[in-house]
Coordinates of C-alpha atoms and ligand atoms in Angstrom, one line a residue:
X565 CA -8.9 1.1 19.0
X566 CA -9.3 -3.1 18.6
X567 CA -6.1 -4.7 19.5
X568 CA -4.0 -6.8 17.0
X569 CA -1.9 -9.5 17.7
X570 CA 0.4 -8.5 15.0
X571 CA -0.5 -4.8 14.0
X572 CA -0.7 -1.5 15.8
X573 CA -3.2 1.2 14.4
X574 CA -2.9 4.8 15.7
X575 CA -5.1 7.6 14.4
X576 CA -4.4 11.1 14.2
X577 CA -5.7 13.8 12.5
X578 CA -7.6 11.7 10.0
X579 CA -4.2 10.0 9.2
X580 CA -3.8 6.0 10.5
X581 CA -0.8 4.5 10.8
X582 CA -0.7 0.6 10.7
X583 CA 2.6 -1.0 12.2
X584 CA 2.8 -4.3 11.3
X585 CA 5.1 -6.2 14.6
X586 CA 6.3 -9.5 14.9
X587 CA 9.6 -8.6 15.9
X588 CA 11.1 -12.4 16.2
X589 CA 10.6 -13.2 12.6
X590 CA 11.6 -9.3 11.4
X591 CA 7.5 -8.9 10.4
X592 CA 7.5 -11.9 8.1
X593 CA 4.4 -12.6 7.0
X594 CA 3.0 -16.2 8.2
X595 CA -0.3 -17.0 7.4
X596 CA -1.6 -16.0 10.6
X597 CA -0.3 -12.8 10.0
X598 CA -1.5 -12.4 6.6
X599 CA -4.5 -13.9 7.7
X600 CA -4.9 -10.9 10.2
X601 CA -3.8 -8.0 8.0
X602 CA -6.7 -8.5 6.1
X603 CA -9.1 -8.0 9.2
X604 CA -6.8 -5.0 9.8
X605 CA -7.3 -3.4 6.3
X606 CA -10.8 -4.4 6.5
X607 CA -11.4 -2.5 9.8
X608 CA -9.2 0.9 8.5
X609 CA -11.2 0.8 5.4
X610 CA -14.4 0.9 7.1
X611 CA -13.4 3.8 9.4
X612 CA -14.8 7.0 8.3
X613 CA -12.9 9.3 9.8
X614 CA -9.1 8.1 8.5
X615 CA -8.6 9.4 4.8
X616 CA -5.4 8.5 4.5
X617 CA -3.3 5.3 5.4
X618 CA 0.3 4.5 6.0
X619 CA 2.3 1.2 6.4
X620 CA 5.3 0.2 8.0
X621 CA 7.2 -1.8 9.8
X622 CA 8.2 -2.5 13.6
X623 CA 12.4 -2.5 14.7
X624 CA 15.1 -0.2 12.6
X625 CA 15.6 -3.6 10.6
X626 CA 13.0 -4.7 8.5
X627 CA 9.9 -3.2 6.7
X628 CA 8.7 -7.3 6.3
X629 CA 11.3 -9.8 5.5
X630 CA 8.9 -11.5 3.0
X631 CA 6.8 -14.5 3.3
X632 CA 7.8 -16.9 6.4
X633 CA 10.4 -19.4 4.8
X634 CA 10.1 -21.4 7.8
X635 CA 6.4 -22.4 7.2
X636 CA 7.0 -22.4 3.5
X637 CA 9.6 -25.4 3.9
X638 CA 6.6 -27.5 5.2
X639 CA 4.4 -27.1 2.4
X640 CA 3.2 -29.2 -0.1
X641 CA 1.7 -27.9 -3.5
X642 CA -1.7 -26.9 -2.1
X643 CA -0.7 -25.1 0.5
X644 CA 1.8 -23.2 -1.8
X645 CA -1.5 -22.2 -4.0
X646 CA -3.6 -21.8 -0.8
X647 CA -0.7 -19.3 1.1
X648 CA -0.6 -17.3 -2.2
X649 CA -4.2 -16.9 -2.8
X650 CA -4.6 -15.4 0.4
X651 CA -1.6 -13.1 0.0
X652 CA -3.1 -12.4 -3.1
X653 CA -6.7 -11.9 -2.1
X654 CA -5.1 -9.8 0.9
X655 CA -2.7 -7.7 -1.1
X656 CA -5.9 -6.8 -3.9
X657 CA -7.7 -5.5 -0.1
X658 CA -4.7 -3.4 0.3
X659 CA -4.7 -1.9 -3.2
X660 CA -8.5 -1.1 -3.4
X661 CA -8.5 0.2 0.6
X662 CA -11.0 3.4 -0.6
X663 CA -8.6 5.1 1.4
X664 CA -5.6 6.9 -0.2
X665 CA -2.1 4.8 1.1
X666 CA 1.5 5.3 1.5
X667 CA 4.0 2.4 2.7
X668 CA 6.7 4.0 4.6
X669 CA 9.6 1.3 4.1
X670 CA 11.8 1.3 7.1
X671 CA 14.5 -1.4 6.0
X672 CA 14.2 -5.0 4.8
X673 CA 11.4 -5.3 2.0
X674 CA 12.4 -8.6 0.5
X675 CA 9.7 -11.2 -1.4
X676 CA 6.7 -10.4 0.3
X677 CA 8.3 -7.4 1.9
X678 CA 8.4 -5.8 -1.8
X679 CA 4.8 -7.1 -2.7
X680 CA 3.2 -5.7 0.0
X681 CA 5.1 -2.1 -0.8
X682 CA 3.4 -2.1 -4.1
X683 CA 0.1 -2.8 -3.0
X684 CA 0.0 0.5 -1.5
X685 CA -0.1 3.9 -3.4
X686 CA 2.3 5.3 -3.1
X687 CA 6.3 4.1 -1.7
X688 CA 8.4 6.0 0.4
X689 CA 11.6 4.8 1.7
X690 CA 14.0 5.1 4.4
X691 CA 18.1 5.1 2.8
X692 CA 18.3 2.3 4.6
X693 CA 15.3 0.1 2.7
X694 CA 16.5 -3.0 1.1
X695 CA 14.3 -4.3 -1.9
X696 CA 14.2 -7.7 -3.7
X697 CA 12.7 -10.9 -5.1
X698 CA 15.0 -13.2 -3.7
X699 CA 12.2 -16.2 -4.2
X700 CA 13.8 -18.0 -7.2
X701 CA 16.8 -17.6 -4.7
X702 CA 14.5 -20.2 -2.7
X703 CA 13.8 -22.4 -5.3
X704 CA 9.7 -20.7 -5.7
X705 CA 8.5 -17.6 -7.5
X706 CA 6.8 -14.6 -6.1
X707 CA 3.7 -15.7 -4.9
X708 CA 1.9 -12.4 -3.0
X709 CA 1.5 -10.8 -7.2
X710 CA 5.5 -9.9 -7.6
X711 CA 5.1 -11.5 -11.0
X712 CA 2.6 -9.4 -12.0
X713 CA 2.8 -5.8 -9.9
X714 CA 6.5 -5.7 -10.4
X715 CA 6.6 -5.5 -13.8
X716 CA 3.2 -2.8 -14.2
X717 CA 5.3 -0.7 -11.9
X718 CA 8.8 -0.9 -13.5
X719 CA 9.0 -2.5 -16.4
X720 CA 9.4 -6.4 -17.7
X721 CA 12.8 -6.0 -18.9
X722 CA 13.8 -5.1 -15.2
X723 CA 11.2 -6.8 -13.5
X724 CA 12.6 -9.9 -15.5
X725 CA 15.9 -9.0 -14.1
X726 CA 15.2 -8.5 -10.2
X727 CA 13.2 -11.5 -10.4
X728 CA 15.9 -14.2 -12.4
X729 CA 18.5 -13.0 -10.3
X730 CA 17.1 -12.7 -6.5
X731 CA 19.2 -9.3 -6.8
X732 CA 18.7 -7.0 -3.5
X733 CA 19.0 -3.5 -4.3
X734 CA 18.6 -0.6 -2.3
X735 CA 16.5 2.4 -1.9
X736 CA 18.3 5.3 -4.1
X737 CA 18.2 2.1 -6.6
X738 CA 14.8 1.5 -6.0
X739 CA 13.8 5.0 -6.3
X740 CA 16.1 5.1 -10.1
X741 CA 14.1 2.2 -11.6
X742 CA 10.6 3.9 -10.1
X743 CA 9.8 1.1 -7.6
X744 CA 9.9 4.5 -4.8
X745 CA 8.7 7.3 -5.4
X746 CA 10.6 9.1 -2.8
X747 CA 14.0 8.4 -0.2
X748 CA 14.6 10.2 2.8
X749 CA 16.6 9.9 5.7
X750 CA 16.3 7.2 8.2
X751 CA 15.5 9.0 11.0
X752 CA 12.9 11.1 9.6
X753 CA 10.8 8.6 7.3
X754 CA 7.9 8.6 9.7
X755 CA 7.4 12.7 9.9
X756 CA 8.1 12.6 6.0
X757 CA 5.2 10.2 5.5
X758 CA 3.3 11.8 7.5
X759 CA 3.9 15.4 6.2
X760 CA 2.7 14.0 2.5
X761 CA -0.3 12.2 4.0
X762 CA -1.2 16.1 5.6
X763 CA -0.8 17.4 2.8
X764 CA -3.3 14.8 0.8
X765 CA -5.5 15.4 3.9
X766 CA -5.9 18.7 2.8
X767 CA -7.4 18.1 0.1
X768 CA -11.0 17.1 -0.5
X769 CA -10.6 13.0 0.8
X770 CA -13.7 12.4 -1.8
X771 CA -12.0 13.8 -4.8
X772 CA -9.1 11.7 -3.7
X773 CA -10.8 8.4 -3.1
X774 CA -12.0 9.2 -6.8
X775 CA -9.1 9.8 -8.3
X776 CA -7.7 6.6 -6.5
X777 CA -10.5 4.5 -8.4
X778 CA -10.2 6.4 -11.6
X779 CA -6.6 5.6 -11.7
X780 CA -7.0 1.8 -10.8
X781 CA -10.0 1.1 -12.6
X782 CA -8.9 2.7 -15.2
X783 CA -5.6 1.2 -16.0
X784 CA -7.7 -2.2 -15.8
X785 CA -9.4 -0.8 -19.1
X786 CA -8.5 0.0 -22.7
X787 CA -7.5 4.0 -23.1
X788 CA -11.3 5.2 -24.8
X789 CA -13.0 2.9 -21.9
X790 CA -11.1 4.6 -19.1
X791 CA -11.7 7.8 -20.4
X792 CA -15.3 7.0 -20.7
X793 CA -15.2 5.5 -16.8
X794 CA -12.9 8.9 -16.2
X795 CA -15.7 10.8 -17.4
X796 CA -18.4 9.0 -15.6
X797 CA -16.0 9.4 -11.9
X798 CA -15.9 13.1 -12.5
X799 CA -19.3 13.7 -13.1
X800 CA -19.7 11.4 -9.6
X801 CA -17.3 14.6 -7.6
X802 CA -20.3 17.2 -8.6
X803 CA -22.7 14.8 -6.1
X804 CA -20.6 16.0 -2.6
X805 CA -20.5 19.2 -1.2
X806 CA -16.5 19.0 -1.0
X807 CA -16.5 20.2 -5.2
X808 CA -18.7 23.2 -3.9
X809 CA -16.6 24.2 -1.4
X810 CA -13.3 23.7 -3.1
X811 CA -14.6 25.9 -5.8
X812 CA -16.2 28.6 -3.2
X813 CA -13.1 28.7 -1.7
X814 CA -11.3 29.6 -4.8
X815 CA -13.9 32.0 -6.0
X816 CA -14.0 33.7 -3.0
X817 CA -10.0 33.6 -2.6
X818 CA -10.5 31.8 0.8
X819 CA -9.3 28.5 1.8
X820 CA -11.4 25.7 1.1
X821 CA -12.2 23.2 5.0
X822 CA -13.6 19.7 3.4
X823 CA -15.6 18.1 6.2
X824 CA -15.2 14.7 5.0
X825 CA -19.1 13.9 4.9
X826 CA -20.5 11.0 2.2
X827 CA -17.4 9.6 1.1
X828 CA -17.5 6.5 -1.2
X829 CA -16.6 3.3 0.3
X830 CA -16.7 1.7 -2.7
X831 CA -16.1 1.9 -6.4
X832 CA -18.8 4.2 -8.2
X833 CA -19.6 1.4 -11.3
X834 CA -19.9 2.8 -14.6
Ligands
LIG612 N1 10.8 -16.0 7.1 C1 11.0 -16.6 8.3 N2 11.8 -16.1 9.2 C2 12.6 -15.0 8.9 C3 12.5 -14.4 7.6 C4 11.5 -15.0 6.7 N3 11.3 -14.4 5.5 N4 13.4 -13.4 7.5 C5 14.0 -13.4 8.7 N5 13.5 -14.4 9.5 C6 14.0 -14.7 10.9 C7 15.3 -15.4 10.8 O1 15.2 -16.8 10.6 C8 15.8 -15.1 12.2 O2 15.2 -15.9 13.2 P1 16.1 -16.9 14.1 O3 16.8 -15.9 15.0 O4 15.0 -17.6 14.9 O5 16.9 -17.7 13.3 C9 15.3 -13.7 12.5 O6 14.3 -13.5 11.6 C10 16.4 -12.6 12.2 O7 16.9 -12.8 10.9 P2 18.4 -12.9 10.5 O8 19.2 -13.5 11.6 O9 18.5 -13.6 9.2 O10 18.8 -11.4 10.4 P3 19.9 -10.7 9.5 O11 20.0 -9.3 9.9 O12 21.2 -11.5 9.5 O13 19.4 -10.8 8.0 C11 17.7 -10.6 6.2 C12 18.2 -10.1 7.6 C13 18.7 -10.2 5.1 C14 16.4 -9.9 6.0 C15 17.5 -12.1 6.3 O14 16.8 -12.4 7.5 C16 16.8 -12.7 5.1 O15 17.5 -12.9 4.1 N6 15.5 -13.1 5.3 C17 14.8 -13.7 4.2 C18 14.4 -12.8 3.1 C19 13.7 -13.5 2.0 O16 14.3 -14.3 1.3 N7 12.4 -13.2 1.8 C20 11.6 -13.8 0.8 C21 10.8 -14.9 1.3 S1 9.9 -15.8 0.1 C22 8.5 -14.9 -0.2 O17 8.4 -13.8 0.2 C23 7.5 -15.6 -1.1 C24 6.3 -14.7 -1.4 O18 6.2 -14.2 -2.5 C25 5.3 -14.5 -0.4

């Protein structure tokens, strides 16, 4: 496995586990950091043998502490655009990964911290996760997609409300308003993540990359056109041996073994 400056990637059992660490700065994401995440996702996504992904962060502190306030205070207006089009560009990596993804949030998720969460799939968090948008706090906005992710996932009314207050709240909070999906205790947020990415393993990782596309594609699109697209992505699962299988198995009241062969790396187009 390629060493990271700022990441950690360990594989097992088709399941990668990227730890973003820069302990000093409780993960905050500078630009050299952001800059290597995306060589990170880049490098997972191309691997063939991980089909599904999770995200956390290093220390019992913070998930990421959100973008680095310290290089922020230097910047003029273009590098304020320039930091968050690569956060954004970055982020839009993370949420088309062909790979199915979970962010495991161990703790501090603030600015950044909660726009990187989103990007992912799917959002688990520790009891002790702390989520916000404390940017207007800081005198900017969210610049890594907050404005924009934050209210397809929960809402405007309270997207509107996290946002014009810098309001931290915490993760059974999170998990009311739908920003989670799931809490669990501390100590076991790794084996819980993990236990949900085995059981998405054991399904057929093509039918799940497709479903991945179907759903983000799709809610890109007006209803008949994603059905249409929907339509077109299901016909695309009869092309792999995995739907063959998975229905053998059933017929045959056995237990269906997907070998993972010909999965699509990228989005089938309509
Ligand atoms: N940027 C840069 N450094 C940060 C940081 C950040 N976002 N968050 C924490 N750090 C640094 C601190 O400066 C401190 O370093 P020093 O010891 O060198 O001073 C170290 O990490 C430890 O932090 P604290 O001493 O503050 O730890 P704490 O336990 O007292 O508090 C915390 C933890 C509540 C997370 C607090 O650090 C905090 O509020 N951090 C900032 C959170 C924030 O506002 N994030 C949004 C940033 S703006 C943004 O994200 C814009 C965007 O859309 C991309």
């Amino acid at each position: 496995m390629k060493n990271y400056e700022y990441f950690r990637v360990e594989l097992e059992e088709h399941i990668a586990v990227i730890t973003i660490s820069r302990p000093k700065a409780l993960n905050a994401l500078s630009t050299a950091v952001v800059t290597e995440l995306e060589t990170v996702i880049s490098d997972v996504s191309e691997m063939e043998d991980v089909w599904v992904v999770i995200f956390t962060g290093d220390g019992d502190k913070a998930f990421v502490a959100g973008g680095d306030i310290k290089e922020m205070y230097e910047m003029d207006p273009a590098a304020g655009i320039a930091y968050s089009k690569l956060g954004n560009r970055v982020l839009s990596k993370i949420e088309n990964m062909p790979q199915p993804t979970i962010a495991a949030v161990n703790g501090y998720a603030l600015g950044g911290g909660t726009e990187i969460a989103m990007a992912f799939d799917i959002r688990i968090a520790s009891s002790r996760a702390i989520f916000g948008q404390p940017e207007t706090g800081l005198g900017i906005i969210p610049g890594f997609a907050g404005t924009q992710r934050l209210p397809r996932l929960i809402g405007k009314g309270m997207a509107k409300l996290l946002i014009y207050s810098s309001a931290r709240i915490n993760a059974e909070e999170a998990y009311r308003i739908g920003l989670v999906q799931k809490v669990v205790p501390h100590s076991s947020l790794m084996d819980e993540a993990k236990a949900l990415a085995a059981q998405i393993v054991s399904c057929s990782p093509h039918a799940v990359r497709l479903a991945k596309t179907a759903i983000n594609q799709g809610l890109e699109m007006d209803f008949q056109s994603a059905t249409m697209y929907e339509a077109h992505v299901f016909g695309h699962c009869f092309t792999n041996e995995d739907q063959v299988e998975g229905m053998r198995a059933f017929v045959e009241k056995g237990k269906a073994v997907f070998n993972g062969k010909a999965l699509p790396k990228s989005i089938p187009q309509n």
